[in-house]
Amino acid sequence: MIKQLHIHFIGIKGVGVAPLAIIAKEAGFKVTGCDIPDDFITSRILKEENIEIWDNFSEKHLKNVDLVITTGAHGGLKNPEVIAAQKMNIRILTQGQAVGEFMKGSLFNKKFIGISVAGCHGKTTTTSLLATVFKEVGLDPTYAIGTSEVFPLGFGGHFGSGNYFIAEADEYATDPEYDKTPKFMWQNPQTLIITNIDFDHPDIYKNVDAVKEAYYKLAQNIHLNGGQLLVNGDDENLRKIRKDFSKNVKTFGKNQTNDYFYSDLIVENNKTKFDLYSEDKLIGNFELNLMGEHNVLNAMAVIACALEYKIELEKIKIGLASFKGSKRRLEFLGETEN
């Protein structure tokens, strides 16, 4: 590392910001943060990382700070600390910009192979599952996942010794009031997974066509830069991406026209089993500690990605089997008396 930068995180308890703070701390940077006093699902984790966090927002928090990373909440780019940082000529990145900057690796004096996971549904689970598989096979990726915990990985952020950077790619606005650029547009990975497209975030997008256009622009960037796309081939909202960038696209889904397709799906005892095929050839039998067809599709994206990076099939199975879910996604909390 060139210098031990002091990075200050505004809204550090948010599930998008906290993983970045943990990455920076594990990478050896000085990390501080601020947020409202309320307890968040990230609070315990940030405390365990021994990150100094101040309540509320004040320019007093900016002493000797080299870089500010801010949330879109709490006033976003008009947060009083952001305004103060601007006057002090401190570099400022939004959370979305920071994910893209971290993926580039220049802050860490490192060059990453970026893998981004986008989609209106399933991106947190898919990113978590992908990071788990890569970690379990010994690749020790860096990852930024929009949740507090991944089981069994631990925190939603990690600075790894390996060459991969795995990131959740969010279609929400960089700043909902001042910068409507979709956050994922700041990422430029070598591989982009898209789980599906649906009408979401009506405060930002007026209809599903506007959502589709945002994803199309993202896919176009990846295509123009020679990256690979792995997309849900059964999703009609992804048809234009499949058609226009077909040379760079591989598909997964239930339909046998996909590059990867599944059959014989069985859900029992809180597990899901399925067979995976490619070009009518059985690749293998898989088992997940997750329930439902939607999670099979999430897992297929992960398997396809891992195979594209030449990870051995048996190691992929071990990684999948070790995954127990992520915080607030079908999380087992306990049983009642009845």
Coordinates of C-alpha atoms in Angstrom, one line a residue:
M1 CA 0.0 0.0 0.0
I2 CA 1.3 3.4 -0.9
K3 CA -0.1 5.3 2.1
Q4 CA -2.3 4.6 5.1
L5 CA -5.2 6.7 4.0
H6 CA -7.7 7.9 6.5
I7 CA -11.1 7.1 5.1
H8 CA -14.2 8.4 6.8
F9 CA -17.6 6.8 6.1
I10 CA -20.8 8.8 6.5
G11 CA -23.8 6.6 7.2
I12 CA -21.4 3.8 8.1
K13 CA -24.1 1.6 9.6
G14 CA -25.9 1.2 6.2
V15 CA -25.7 -2.3 4.6
G16 CA -24.1 -0.8 1.5
V17 CA -21.5 1.3 3.4
A18 CA -20.5 -1.0 6.3
P19 CA -19.0 -3.7 4.0
L20 CA -16.8 -1.1 2.4
A21 CA -15.6 0.2 5.8
I22 CA -14.7 -3.4 6.8
I23 CA -12.7 -3.9 3.5
A24 CA -10.8 -0.6 4.1
K25 CA -10.1 -1.6 7.7
E26 CA -8.8 -5.1 6.8
A27 CA -6.7 -3.5 4.0
G28 CA -4.9 -1.5 6.6
F29 CA -6.5 2.0 6.2
K30 CA -7.4 4.2 9.1
V31 CA -11.2 4.0 9.2
T32 CA -13.7 6.2 11.1
G33 CA -17.4 6.7 10.6
C34 CA -20.6 8.4 11.7
D35 CA -24.3 7.7 11.7
I36 CA -27.5 8.3 13.6
P37 CA -27.4 6.7 17.1
D38 CA -30.0 4.0 16.3
D39 CA -29.0 0.3 16.4
F40 CA -28.6 -1.3 13.0
I41 CA -27.9 -5.0 11.9
T42 CA -24.4 -3.9 11.2
S43 CA -23.7 -2.2 14.6
R44 CA -22.3 -5.3 16.3
I45 CA -20.1 -6.2 13.4
L46 CA -18.6 -2.6 13.1
K47 CA -18.0 -2.7 16.9
E48 CA -16.1 -6.0 16.5
E49 CA -13.9 -4.4 13.9
N50 CA -13.0 -1.7 16.4
I51 CA -14.0 1.1 14.0
E52 CA -14.5 4.4 15.7
I53 CA -18.0 5.6 15.1
W54 CA -19.4 9.0 16.1
D55 CA -23.1 9.8 16.6
N56 CA -24.7 12.2 14.1
F57 CA -22.9 14.5 11.7
S58 CA -20.3 17.2 12.3
E59 CA -17.4 18.7 10.5
K60 CA -15.3 17.9 13.6
H61 CA -15.3 14.3 12.4
L62 CA -13.2 15.3 9.4
K63 CA -9.9 16.0 11.1
N64 CA -7.0 14.6 9.1
V65 CA -9.4 12.7 6.7
D66 CA -8.1 11.9 3.2
L67 CA -11.2 10.5 1.7
V68 CA -14.9 10.6 2.5
I69 CA -17.4 7.9 1.4
T70 CA -21.0 8.9 1.8
T71 CA -24.3 7.2 1.8
G72 CA -27.3 8.3 -0.3
A73 CA -29.3 8.5 3.0
H74 CA -29.1 11.2 5.6
G75 CA -29.2 14.0 3.0
G76 CA -26.8 12.2 0.7
L77 CA -24.6 14.8 -1.1
K78 CA -26.2 17.5 1.0
N79 CA -25.3 15.9 4.3
P80 CA -23.6 18.6 6.5
E81 CA -20.4 16.5 6.7
V82 CA -20.3 16.2 2.9
I83 CA -20.7 19.9 2.5
A84 CA -17.9 20.5 5.0
A85 CA -15.7 18.0 3.2
Q86 CA -16.2 19.9 -0.1
K87 CA -15.1 23.2 1.5
M88 CA -12.1 21.4 2.9
N89 CA -11.2 20.0 -0.5
I90 CA -11.4 16.4 0.8
R91 CA -12.1 13.9 -1.9
I92 CA -15.7 12.5 -1.8
L93 CA -17.1 9.3 -3.2
T94 CA -20.7 8.1 -3.0
Q95 CA -21.2 4.5 -1.9
G96 CA -21.8 3.4 -5.5
Q97 CA -18.7 5.2 -6.8
A98 CA -16.7 3.7 -3.9
V99 CA -17.6 0.1 -4.9
G100 CA -16.4 0.9 -8.4
E101 CA -13.2 2.5 -7.1
F102 CA -12.5 -0.4 -4.8
M103 CA -13.0 -2.9 -7.6
K104 CA -10.4 -1.1 -9.7
G105 CA -7.9 -1.8 -7.0
S106 CA -5.8 1.3 -7.3
L107 CA -6.4 2.3 -3.7
F108 CA -5.0 -1.0 -2.6
N109 CA -2.1 -1.0 -5.1
K110 CA -3.7 -4.1 -6.6
K111 CA -5.5 -5.2 -9.8
F112 CA -8.6 -7.2 -9.3
I113 CA -10.7 -9.4 -11.6
G114 CA -14.1 -8.0 -11.0
I115 CA -17.3 -10.0 -10.8
S116 CA -20.6 -8.0 -10.3
V117 CA -24.0 -9.5 -9.5
A118 CA -27.0 -7.4 -10.6
G119 CA -30.7 -8.1 -10.7
C120 CA -33.9 -6.8 -9.2
H121 CA -34.3 -10.0 -7.1
G122 CA -31.7 -12.4 -5.6
K123 CA -28.5 -10.3 -6.0
T124 CA -27.6 -10.4 -2.3
T125 CA -28.1 -14.2 -2.1
T126 CA -26.3 -14.8 -5.4
T127 CA -23.3 -12.5 -4.4
S128 CA -23.1 -14.2 -1.0
L129 CA -23.2 -17.7 -2.6
L130 CA -20.6 -16.7 -5.2
A131 CA -18.2 -15.3 -2.5
T132 CA -18.7 -18.4 -0.4
V133 CA -17.8 -20.7 -3.3
F134 CA -14.7 -18.7 -4.2
K135 CA -13.6 -18.5 -0.5
E136 CA -14.2 -22.3 0.1
V137 CA -12.1 -23.3 -2.9
G138 CA -9.2 -21.2 -1.6
L139 CA -9.3 -18.1 -3.8
D140 CA -9.9 -15.7 -0.8
P141 CA -11.8 -13.0 -2.8
T142 CA -12.4 -9.5 -1.7
Y143 CA -16.2 -8.9 -1.6
A144 CA -18.8 -6.2 -0.9
I145 CA -22.2 -7.6 -0.2
G146 CA -25.2 -5.6 0.8
T147 CA -25.9 -7.3 4.2
S148 CA -24.4 -7.5 7.6
E149 CA -23.5 -11.2 7.7
V150 CA -23.1 -14.2 5.4
F151 CA -23.2 -17.7 6.8
P152 CA -20.5 -19.1 7.1
L153 CA -18.4 -16.3 5.7
G154 CA -19.0 -13.8 8.4
F155 CA -19.2 -10.1 7.6
G156 CA -20.6 -8.7 4.4
G157 CA -17.3 -7.1 3.5
H158 CA -13.8 -8.7 3.3
F159 CA -10.4 -7.7 1.9
G160 CA -8.9 -11.0 0.6
S161 CA -5.5 -12.0 -0.5
G162 CA -6.8 -13.3 -3.8
N163 CA -7.2 -11.5 -7.2
Y164 CA -11.1 -11.5 -7.3
F165 CA -13.4 -8.7 -6.3
I166 CA -17.0 -9.8 -6.0
A167 CA -19.6 -7.1 -5.6
E168 CA -23.3 -6.7 -5.4
A169 CA -24.4 -4.3 -8.2
D170 CA -27.4 -2.1 -7.2
E171 CA -29.7 -0.5 -9.7
Y172 CA -30.8 2.2 -7.2
A173 CA -29.7 5.8 -7.7
T174 CA -26.2 7.1 -6.7
D175 CA -28.0 9.8 -4.8
P176 CA -31.9 9.7 -5.0
E177 CA -32.2 13.4 -5.0
Y178 CA -29.0 14.8 -6.6
D179 CA -27.6 12.0 -8.9
K180 CA -30.0 9.5 -10.5
T181 CA -27.2 7.5 -12.1
P182 CA -27.8 3.8 -11.2
K183 CA -25.1 2.8 -8.7
F184 CA -24.1 -0.2 -10.7
M185 CA -22.9 2.0 -13.5
W186 CA -19.8 2.8 -11.5
Q187 CA -18.7 -0.8 -11.7
N188 CA -16.7 -2.2 -14.6
P189 CA -16.2 -5.9 -13.9
Q190 CA -14.8 -8.6 -16.2
T191 CA -18.0 -10.7 -15.5
L192 CA -21.5 -9.4 -15.0
I193 CA -24.3 -11.7 -13.7
I194 CA -27.9 -10.5 -14.1
T195 CA -30.4 -12.6 -12.2
N196 CA -33.6 -10.9 -13.6
I197 CA -35.2 -7.6 -14.4
D198 CA -38.5 -6.4 -12.8
F199 CA -40.2 -3.1 -12.1
D200 CA -38.6 -1.9 -8.9
H201 CA -37.8 1.5 -7.2
P202 CA -40.8 3.5 -8.5
D203 CA -39.3 6.6 -6.9
I204 CA -36.4 6.4 -9.4
Y205 CA -37.9 4.5 -12.4
K206 CA -41.2 5.4 -14.0
N207 CA -41.9 2.0 -15.5
V208 CA -40.2 -1.4 -16.3
D209 CA -38.9 -0.1 -19.6
A210 CA -36.8 2.5 -17.7
V211 CA -35.4 -0.3 -15.5
K212 CA -34.6 -2.4 -18.6
E213 CA -32.8 0.6 -20.2
A214 CA -30.6 1.0 -17.1
Y215 CA -29.6 -2.7 -17.3
Y216 CA -29.0 -2.5 -21.0
K217 CA -26.6 0.4 -20.6
L218 CA -24.7 -1.6 -17.9
A219 CA -24.5 -4.6 -20.1
Q220 CA -23.4 -2.5 -23.1
N221 CA -20.5 -1.1 -21.0
I222 CA -19.4 -4.6 -20.1
H223 CA -19.8 -5.7 -23.7
L224 CA -17.8 -2.8 -25.1
N225 CA -15.0 -3.5 -22.6
G226 CA -14.8 -7.2 -23.6
G227 CA -16.4 -8.5 -20.5
Q228 CA -18.7 -11.5 -20.2
L229 CA -22.4 -11.6 -19.3
L230 CA -24.1 -14.4 -17.5
V231 CA -27.9 -13.8 -17.6
N232 CA -31.2 -15.5 -16.8
G233 CA -32.2 -16.8 -20.2
D234 CA -35.8 -17.3 -19.2
D235 CA -36.4 -13.7 -18.3
E236 CA -38.2 -11.9 -21.1
N237 CA -37.0 -8.5 -19.8
L238 CA -33.4 -9.6 -20.7
R239 CA -34.3 -10.5 -24.3
K240 CA -32.7 -7.4 -25.8
I241 CA -29.4 -7.9 -23.9
R242 CA -29.3 -11.6 -24.9
K243 CA -29.9 -10.7 -28.6
D244 CA -27.7 -7.6 -28.9
F245 CA -24.7 -9.0 -27.0
S246 CA -25.0 -12.6 -27.9
K247 CA -21.3 -13.2 -28.5
N248 CA -20.6 -12.2 -24.9
V249 CA -23.6 -13.8 -23.3
K250 CA -24.1 -17.2 -21.6
T251 CA -27.5 -18.1 -20.2
F252 CA -28.9 -20.1 -17.4
G253 CA -32.5 -21.2 -16.6
K254 CA -35.1 -23.9 -16.8
N255 CA -35.6 -23.8 -20.5
Q256 CA -33.3 -26.3 -22.4
T257 CA -32.4 -23.6 -24.9
N258 CA -30.1 -22.1 -22.2
D259 CA -26.4 -22.7 -22.1
Y260 CA -27.0 -24.1 -18.6
F261 CA -30.4 -25.6 -17.6
Y262 CA -31.7 -27.7 -14.7
S263 CA -34.2 -30.5 -14.2
D264 CA -35.4 -32.8 -11.5
L265 CA -35.8 -30.2 -8.9
I266 CA -36.7 -31.5 -5.4
V267 CA -37.3 -29.5 -2.2
E268 CA -37.3 -31.5 1.0
N269 CA -36.1 -31.1 4.6
N270 CA -35.2 -27.4 4.0
K271 CA -32.9 -28.3 1.1
T272 CA -33.1 -28.2 -2.6
K273 CA -31.7 -30.7 -5.0
F274 CA -31.4 -30.4 -8.8
D275 CA -29.5 -31.7 -11.8
L276 CA -27.6 -29.3 -14.0
Y277 CA -27.1 -29.7 -17.7
S278 CA -25.2 -28.0 -20.5
E279 CA -25.8 -28.9 -24.2
D280 CA -27.9 -31.9 -23.1
K281 CA -24.9 -33.2 -21.1
L282 CA -25.3 -33.8 -17.4
I283 CA -22.8 -31.6 -15.5
G284 CA -23.7 -32.9 -12.0
N285 CA -26.2 -33.2 -9.2
F286 CA -26.3 -30.3 -6.7
E287 CA -27.7 -29.8 -3.2
L288 CA -28.4 -26.4 -1.5
N289 CA -29.2 -25.5 2.0
L290 CA -31.8 -23.2 0.5
M291 CA -35.4 -23.6 -0.6
G292 CA -37.1 -23.0 -3.9
E293 CA -36.7 -22.6 -7.6
H294 CA -35.5 -19.0 -7.2
N295 CA -32.5 -20.1 -5.2
V296 CA -31.7 -22.8 -7.8
L297 CA -31.5 -20.0 -10.4
N298 CA -29.3 -18.0 -8.0
A299 CA -27.1 -21.1 -7.6
M300 CA -27.0 -21.7 -11.4
A301 CA -25.6 -18.3 -11.9
V302 CA -22.8 -19.0 -9.4
I303 CA -22.1 -22.5 -10.9
A304 CA -21.9 -21.0 -14.4
C305 CA -19.6 -18.3 -13.2
A306 CA -17.3 -20.7 -11.3
L307 CA -17.1 -23.0 -14.3
E308 CA -16.2 -20.1 -16.6
Y309 CA -13.3 -19.4 -14.2
K310 CA -12.2 -23.1 -14.4
I311 CA -13.1 -24.0 -10.8
E312 CA -13.4 -27.8 -10.4
L313 CA -16.9 -29.1 -10.2
E314 CA -16.4 -31.0 -7.0
K315 CA -15.0 -27.9 -5.3
I316 CA -18.0 -25.9 -6.5
K317 CA -20.3 -28.5 -4.9
I318 CA -18.4 -28.3 -1.6
G319 CA -18.7 -24.5 -1.7
L320 CA -22.4 -24.6 -2.4
A321 CA -23.1 -27.1 0.4
S322 CA -21.3 -24.9 2.9
F323 CA -23.5 -21.9 2.3
K324 CA -26.2 -21.4 5.0
G325 CA -27.7 -18.1 3.8
S326 CA -27.3 -14.4 4.5
K327 CA -28.8 -12.0 7.0
R328 CA -32.6 -11.3 6.6
R329 CA -33.0 -13.7 3.7
L330 CA -35.1 -16.7 4.8
E331 CA -33.0 -16.5 8.0
F332 CA -33.9 -19.1 10.7
L333 CA -34.5 -17.1 13.9
G334 CA -36.1 -19.8 16.2
E335 CA -39.2 -21.7 17.0
T336 CA -42.3 -20.7 19.0
E337 CA -43.8 -22.9 21.7
N338 CA -46.3 -24.2 19.1

